[in-house]
PDB file of C-alpha atoms in Angstrom:
ATOM      1  CA  MET A 226     -19.083 -45.794 -93.212  1.00 80.00           C
ATOM      2  CA  ASN A 227     -18.766 -46.288 -97.229  1.00 90.00           C
ATOM      3  CA  LYS A 228     -21.398 -46.289 -99.107  1.00 93.00           C
ATOM      4  CA  THR A 229     -21.802 -50.425 -99.385  1.00 93.00           C
ATOM      5  CA  LYS A 230     -21.388 -50.792 -96.317  1.00 94.00           C
ATOM      6  CA  LYS A 231     -23.614 -48.322 -95.495  1.00 93.00           C
ATOM      7  CA  VAL A 232     -26.936 -49.991 -97.389  1.00 96.00           C
ATOM      8  CA  ILE A 233     -25.862 -52.830 -95.622  1.00 96.00           C
ATOM      9  CA  PHE A 234     -26.117 -51.520 -92.422  1.00 95.00           C
ATOM     10  CA  ASP A 235     -29.517 -50.153 -93.015  1.00 94.00           C
ATOM     11  CA  ALA A 236     -30.444 -53.583 -94.671  1.00 95.00           C
ATOM     12  CA  ALA A 237     -29.328 -55.779 -92.225  1.00 95.00           C
ATOM     13  CA  ILE A 238     -31.486 -53.726 -89.230  1.00 93.00           C
ATOM     14  CA  LYS A 239     -34.362 -53.605 -91.642  1.00 92.00           C
ATOM     15  CA  SER A 240     -34.533 -57.142 -91.546  1.00 94.00           C
ATOM     16  CA  PHE A 241     -32.778 -57.764 -87.209  1.00 93.00           C
ATOM     17  CA  SER A 242     -36.327 -55.284 -86.595  1.00 89.00           C
ATOM     18  CA  LYS A 243     -38.348 -57.059 -88.927  1.00 91.00           C
ATOM     19  CA  LYS A 244     -37.531 -60.952 -88.437  1.00 92.00           C
ATOM     20  CA  GLY A 245     -35.402 -61.651 -85.342  1.00 91.00           C
ATOM     21  CA  TYR A 246     -31.402 -61.720 -85.708  1.00 93.00           C
ATOM     22  CA  HIS A 247     -32.491 -65.188 -85.784  1.00 93.00           C
ATOM     23  CA  LYS A 248     -35.070 -66.186 -88.557  1.00 95.00           C
ATOM     24  CA  SER A 249     -32.490 -63.151 -91.120  1.00 95.00           C
ATOM     25  CA  THR A 250     -30.173 -64.619 -93.466  1.00 96.00           C
ATOM     26  CA  MET A 251     -27.318 -63.441 -95.092  1.00 96.00           C
ATOM     27  CA  ASP A 252     -29.225 -63.888 -98.607  1.00 95.00           C
ATOM     28  CA  GLU A 253     -31.993 -61.767 -97.181  1.00 95.00           C
ATOM     29  CA  ILE A 254     -29.871 -58.378 -96.623  1.00 96.00           C
ATOM     30  CA  ALA A 255     -28.072 -58.821 -99.295  1.00 96.00           C
ATOM     31  CA  GLU A 256     -30.869 -59.010-101.279  1.00 95.00           C
ATOM     32  CA  ALA A 257     -32.483 -56.000 -99.525  1.00 95.00           C
ATOM     33  CA  ALA A 258     -29.287 -54.034 -99.873  1.00 96.00           C
ATOM     34  CA  GLY A 259     -28.919 -54.461-103.060  1.00 96.00           C
ATOM     35  CA  VAL A 260     -25.771 -55.956-103.765  1.00 96.00           C
ATOM     36  CA  ALA A 261     -24.599 -59.635-104.427  1.00 95.00           C
ATOM     37  CA  LYS A 262     -23.637 -61.784-101.758  1.00 94.00           C
ATOM     38  CA  GLY A 263     -20.145 -62.419-103.419  1.00 95.00           C
ATOM     39  CA  THR A 264     -19.845 -58.384-101.637  1.00 95.00           C
ATOM     40  CA  LEU A 265     -21.579 -59.285 -98.639  1.00 94.00           C
ATOM     41  CA  TYR A 266     -19.380 -61.423 -97.219  1.00 95.00           C
ATOM     42  CA  TYR A 267     -16.168 -58.999 -98.941  1.00 95.00           C
ATOM     43  CA  HIS A 268     -17.199 -56.850 -96.487  1.00 95.00           C
ATOM     44  CA  PHE A 269     -18.518 -59.129 -93.645  1.00 96.00           C
ATOM     45  CA  LYS A 270     -17.548 -62.489 -92.794  1.00 96.00           C
ATOM     46  CA  SER A 271     -21.247 -63.567 -90.792  1.00 96.00           C
ATOM     47  CA  LYS A 272     -24.070 -62.217 -90.201  1.00 95.00           C
ATOM     48  CA  GLU A 273     -22.669 -61.510 -86.376  1.00 95.00           C
ATOM     49  CA  ASP A 274     -19.553 -59.800 -88.085  1.00 96.00           C
ATOM     50  CA  ILE A 275     -22.644 -58.026 -89.390  1.00 96.00           C
ATOM     51  CA  PHE A 276     -24.540 -57.116 -86.444  1.00 95.00           C
ATOM     52  CA  LYS A 277     -21.284 -56.121 -84.773  1.00 95.00           C
ATOM     53  CA  PHE A 278     -21.446 -53.961 -87.622  1.00 96.00           C
ATOM     54  CA  ILE A 279     -24.701 -52.509 -86.364  1.00 95.00           C
ATOM     55  CA  ILE A 280     -24.031 -51.950 -82.695  1.00 94.00           C
ATOM     56  CA  ASP A 281     -20.808 -50.101 -82.989  1.00 95.00           C
ATOM     57  CA  GLU A 282     -21.673 -47.643 -85.976  1.00 93.00           C
ATOM     58  CA  GLY A 283     -25.258 -47.214 -84.311  1.00 91.00           C
ATOM     59  CA  ILE A 284     -23.525 -46.401 -80.747  1.00 92.00           C
ATOM     60  CA  LYS A 285     -21.116 -43.978 -82.872  1.00 93.00           C
ATOM     61  CA  MET A 286     -23.408 -41.994 -84.901  1.00 90.00           C
ATOM     62  CA  ILE A 287     -25.674 -41.615 -81.014  1.00 90.00           C
ATOM     63  CA  LYS A 288     -21.883 -40.862 -79.548  1.00 92.00           C
ATOM     64  CA  GLU A 289     -21.513 -38.203 -82.368  1.00 94.00           C
ATOM     65  CA  GLU A 290     -24.623 -37.201 -82.159  1.00 92.00           C
ATOM     66  CA  LEU A 291     -24.646 -35.812 -77.943  1.00 92.00           C
ATOM     67  CA  TYR A 292     -21.452 -34.548 -78.679  1.00 94.00           C
ATOM     68  CA  ASP A 293     -22.058 -32.455 -81.476  1.00 96.00           C
ATOM     69  CA  LYS A 294     -25.510 -30.999 -79.799  1.00 94.00           C
ATOM     70  CA  THR A 295     -23.979 -30.532 -76.038  1.00 95.00           C
ATOM     71  CA  LYS A 296     -20.526 -29.328 -77.161  1.00 95.00           C
ATOM     72  CA  HIS A 297     -21.740 -25.599 -77.232  1.00 96.00           C
ATOM     73  CA  LEU A 298     -23.855 -25.825 -73.922  1.00 96.00           C
ATOM     74  CA  ASP A 299     -21.810 -24.788 -70.608  1.00 93.00           C
ATOM     75  CA  ASP A 300     -25.162 -25.164 -68.083  1.00 91.00           C
ATOM     76  CA  PRO A 301     -25.424 -28.844 -66.641  1.00 89.00           C
ATOM     77  CA  THR A 302     -28.665 -29.033 -66.928  1.00 84.00           C
ATOM     78  CA  ASP A 303     -29.109 -27.790 -70.094  1.00 88.00           C
ATOM     79  CA  LYS A 304     -26.831 -30.416 -71.902  1.00 90.00           C
ATOM     80  CA  LEU A 305     -28.646 -33.169 -69.656  1.00 86.00           C
ATOM     81  CA  ARG A 306     -31.540 -31.999 -71.475  1.00 84.00           C
ATOM     82  CA  LYS A 307     -30.263 -31.991 -74.932  1.00 88.00           C
ATOM     83  CA  VAL A 308     -29.042 -35.774 -73.700  1.00 88.00           C
ATOM     84  CA  CYS A 309     -32.679 -36.617 -73.311  1.00 83.00           C
ATOM     85  CA  GLU A 310     -33.522 -35.300 -76.525  1.00 83.00           C
ATOM     86  CA  VAL A 311     -31.289 -36.184 -78.904  1.00 86.00           C
ATOM     87  CA  GLN A 312     -31.597 -39.961 -77.551  1.00 83.00           C
ATOM     88  CA  LEU A 313     -35.543 -39.376 -77.923  1.00 79.00           C
ATOM     89  CA  LYS A 314     -34.994 -38.322 -81.253  1.00 80.00           C
ATOM     90  CA  LEU A 315     -32.919 -40.771 -81.701  1.00 82.00           C
ATOM     91  CA  VAL A 316     -35.400 -43.480 -81.031  1.00 78.00           C
ATOM     92  CA  ILE A 317     -37.862 -42.208 -82.339  1.00 76.00           C
ATOM     93  CA  THR A 318     -36.020 -42.298 -86.104  1.00 79.00           C
ATOM     94  CA  TYR A 319     -34.642 -45.273 -85.826  1.00 83.00           C
ATOM     95  CA  LEU A 320     -36.727 -46.920 -84.415  1.00 81.00           C
ATOM     96  CA  PRO A 321     -35.962 -50.446 -85.874  1.00 85.00           C
ATOM     97  CA  PHE A 322     -31.786 -50.014 -84.752  1.00 86.00           C
ATOM     98  CA  PHE A 323     -33.425 -49.717 -80.594  1.00 84.00           C
ATOM     99  CA  LYS A 324     -35.474 -52.622 -81.600  1.00 83.00           C
ATOM    100  CA  THR A 325     -32.647 -54.874 -82.566  1.00 87.00           C
ATOM    101  CA  VAL A 326     -30.768 -53.998 -79.237  1.00 87.00           C
ATOM    102  CA  LEU A 327     -33.246 -54.602 -77.128  1.00 84.00           C
ATOM    103  CA  SER A 328     -34.191 -58.485 -79.449  1.00 86.00           C
ATOM    104  CA  GLN A 329     -30.366 -59.053 -78.388  1.00 88.00           C
ATOM    105  CA  MET A 330     -29.694 -57.796 -74.358  1.00 86.00           C
ATOM    106  CA  TRP A 331     -30.098 -61.370 -73.540  1.00 89.00           C
ATOM    107  CA  GLY A 332     -28.300 -64.206 -73.660  1.00 90.00           C
ATOM    108  CA  ASP A 333     -24.642 -65.132 -73.834  1.00 93.00           C
ATOM    109  CA  GLU A 334     -24.372 -65.633 -76.752  1.00 92.00           C
ATOM    110  CA  ASP A 335     -21.129 -63.686 -78.507  1.00 94.00           C
ATOM    111  CA  ARG A 336     -23.167 -60.472 -80.001  1.00 93.00           C
ATOM    112  CA  GLN A 337     -24.874 -59.917 -77.421  1.00 94.00           C
ATOM    113  CA  THR A 338     -22.199 -60.469 -75.044  1.00 95.00           C
ATOM    114  CA  HIS A 339     -20.779 -57.362 -77.348  1.00 95.00           C
ATOM    115  CA  LEU A 340     -23.890 -55.436 -77.489  1.00 94.00           C
ATOM    116  CA  ARG A 341     -23.846 -54.941 -74.170  1.00 94.00           C
ATOM    117  CA  GLU A 342     -19.880 -54.175 -73.735  1.00 95.00           C
ATOM    118  CA  VAL A 343     -21.233 -51.792 -76.637  1.00 94.00           C
ATOM    119  CA  LEU A 344     -23.290 -49.782 -74.373  1.00 92.00           C
ATOM    120  CA  LYS A 345     -21.299 -50.139 -70.753  1.00 93.00           C
ATOM    121  CA  LYS A 346     -19.346 -47.774 -73.330  1.00 92.00           C
ATOM    122  CA  TYR A 347     -22.220 -45.240 -73.489  1.00 92.00           C
ATOM    123  CA  PHE A 348     -23.595 -45.259 -69.999  1.00 93.00           C
ATOM    124  CA  VAL A 349     -19.941 -43.780 -68.844  1.00 94.00           C
ATOM    125  CA  LEU A 350     -20.690 -41.319 -71.949  1.00 93.00           C
ATOM    126  CA  LEU A 351     -23.801 -40.922 -70.151  1.00 92.00           C
ATOM    127  CA  GLU A 352     -22.226 -40.615 -66.688  1.00 94.00           C
ATOM    128  CA  GLY A 353     -20.565 -38.196 -67.881  1.00 94.00           C
ATOM    129  CA  TYR A 354     -23.080 -35.541 -68.450  1.00 92.00           C
ATOM    130  CA  LEU A 355     -24.719 -36.324 -64.999  1.00 91.00           C
ATOM    131  CA  LEU A 356     -21.307 -36.116 -63.169  1.00 93.00           C
ATOM    132  CA  GLU A 357     -20.834 -32.884 -64.540  1.00 92.00           C
ATOM    133  CA  ALA A 358     -24.235 -31.526 -63.168  1.00 88.00           C
ATOM    134  CA  ALA A 359     -23.521 -33.913 -60.254  1.00 89.00           C
ATOM    135  CA  ASP A 360     -20.621 -31.196 -59.355  1.00 90.00           C
ATOM    136  CA  GLU A 361     -22.353 -28.359 -60.132  1.00 86.00           C
ATOM    137  CA  SER A 362     -24.629 -29.252 -57.163  1.00 83.00           C
ATOM    138  CA  PHE A 363     -27.896 -29.451 -60.192  1.00 79.00           C
ATOM    139  CA  ILE A 364     -28.557 -32.984 -58.279  1.00 78.00           C
ATOM    140  CA  ASN A 365     -27.310 -35.233 -56.565  1.00 78.00           C
ATOM    141  CA  LYS A 366     -23.906 -37.544 -57.138  1.00 83.00           C
ATOM    142  CA  ASN A 367     -25.165 -41.047 -55.407  1.00 84.00           C
ATOM    143  CA  ASN A 368     -25.314 -44.269 -57.358  1.00 86.00           C
ATOM    144  CA  ILE A 369     -24.495 -41.880 -60.604  1.00 90.00           C
ATOM    145  CA  GLU A 370     -23.360 -45.539 -63.131  1.00 91.00           C
ATOM    146  CA  ILE A 371     -27.073 -46.678 -61.831  1.00 90.00           C
ATOM    147  CA  ILE A 372     -28.456 -42.318 -62.742  1.00 86.00           C
ATOM    148  CA  ALA A 373     -26.580 -43.670 -66.376  1.00 88.00           C
ATOM    149  CA  PHE A 374     -28.833 -47.016 -66.654  1.00 88.00           C
ATOM    150  CA  ASN A 375     -31.902 -45.716 -65.437  1.00 84.00           C
ATOM    151  CA  PHE A 376     -31.387 -42.150 -68.492  1.00 79.00           C
ATOM    152  CA  PHE A 377     -31.599 -44.897 -71.230  1.00 81.00           C
ATOM    153  CA  GLY A 378     -34.278 -47.038 -69.775  1.00 84.00           C
ATOM    154  CA  VAL A 379     -36.723 -44.008 -69.835  1.00 79.00           C
ATOM    155  CA  MET A 380     -35.848 -42.358 -72.736  1.00 74.00           C
ATOM    156  CA  THR A 381     -36.068 -46.808 -73.482  1.00 76.00           C
ATOM    157  CA  SER A 382     -39.798 -47.061 -72.013  1.00 79.00           C
ATOM    158  CA  THR A 383     -40.450 -43.075 -73.807  1.00 73.00           C
ATOM    159  CA  VAL A 384     -40.681 -44.836 -76.907  1.00 67.00           C
ATOM    160  CA  VAL A 385     -42.345 -47.557 -76.194  1.00 74.00           C
ATOM    161  CA  TYR A 386     -45.227 -44.031 -74.872  1.00 74.00           C
ATOM    162  CA  ASN A 387     -45.100 -42.595 -78.319  1.00 69.00           C
ATOM    163  CA  ILE A 388     -45.972 -46.171 -80.191  1.00 71.00           C
ATOM    164  CA  THR A 389     -48.628 -46.190 -78.158  1.00 80.00           C
ATOM    165  CA  HIS A 390     -49.579 -42.562 -78.790  1.00 76.00           C
ATOM    166  CA  LYS A 391     -48.907 -42.041 -82.772  1.00 71.00           C
ATOM    167  CA  ASP A 392     -50.877 -38.248 -82.627  1.00 72.00           C
ATOM    168  CA  ILE A 393     -48.564 -36.712 -79.924  1.00 70.00           C
ATOM    169  CA  ASP A 394     -46.286 -33.615 -79.178  1.00 75.00           C
ATOM    170  CA  ILE A 395     -42.599 -34.994 -79.136  1.00 71.00           C
ATOM    171  CA  GLU A 396     -41.619 -31.032 -77.466  1.00 76.00           C
ATOM    172  CA  GLU A 397     -44.379 -31.433 -75.090  1.00 79.00           C
ATOM    173  CA  VAL A 398     -43.125 -36.133 -73.995  1.00 76.00           C
ATOM    174  CA  LEU A 399     -39.162 -34.282 -73.639  1.00 74.00           C
ATOM    175  CA  ASP A 400     -40.464 -31.904 -71.685  1.00 77.00           C
ATOM    176  CA  ASN A 401     -42.070 -33.730 -69.519  1.00 77.00           C
ATOM    177  CA  LEU A 402     -39.609 -36.739 -69.680  1.00 75.00           C
ATOM    178  CA  VAL A 403     -37.183 -34.087 -68.827  1.00 71.00           C
ATOM    179  CA  GLU A 404     -38.577 -33.148 -65.734  1.00 75.00           C
ATOM    180  CA  PHE A 405     -39.396 -35.557 -64.877  1.00 75.00           C
ATOM    181  CA  LEU A 406     -35.661 -36.843 -65.031  1.00 71.00           C
ATOM    182  CA  MET A 407     -34.844 -33.933 -63.376  1.00 68.00           C
ATOM    183  CA  ARG A 408     -36.972 -33.669 -59.890  1.00 71.00           C
ATOM    184  CA  GLY A 409     -36.076 -37.329 -59.729  1.00 67.00           C
ATOM    185  CA  ILE A 410     -32.568 -37.304 -59.626  1.00 59.00           C
ATOM    186  CA  GLY A 411     -32.750 -33.714 -58.485  1.00 57.00           C
ATOM    187  CA  LYS A 412     -31.747 -32.652 -54.667  1.00 53.00           C
ATOM    188  CA  LYS A 413     -34.386 -32.654 -52.573  1.00 49.00           C
TER     189      LYS A 413
END
């Protein structure tokens, strides 16, 4: 992502997170990014284009981070732990991005449909990690698709916990989360 698009990306996330999609304006995004309105329109035709861009780029960054942090691991449970760690840390680090994602999950507008399609691709990635663990008999193979969605949901609710409990040890939360997830989807 080039430098201009990066500052627009960051400014749009802040605006969408703080004011919501509908109340954010192209003028505000341009001002927050420190670019001329013409520059904003040079890169994006509309606010909806900006939204789709931040979703595509944000999920791409998450996927790349997951790949980078798991590519050297052989044990499927180590990979699942790392997936939990990466998701949790990214959600905490990029909370405005995730607030934007969660706020736009519902609805039938083009950007919302686009968001759900991008997230489905991310869930397929999660399914791959879960299937690998299932193939090694670390977890049950039943309902892997639903488990991937639940895996993400548990991570999201953990972030809510983190927001309401400011003085927590992320590593302790991570250990508890991984134990909970592995018991919840593990073999009996």
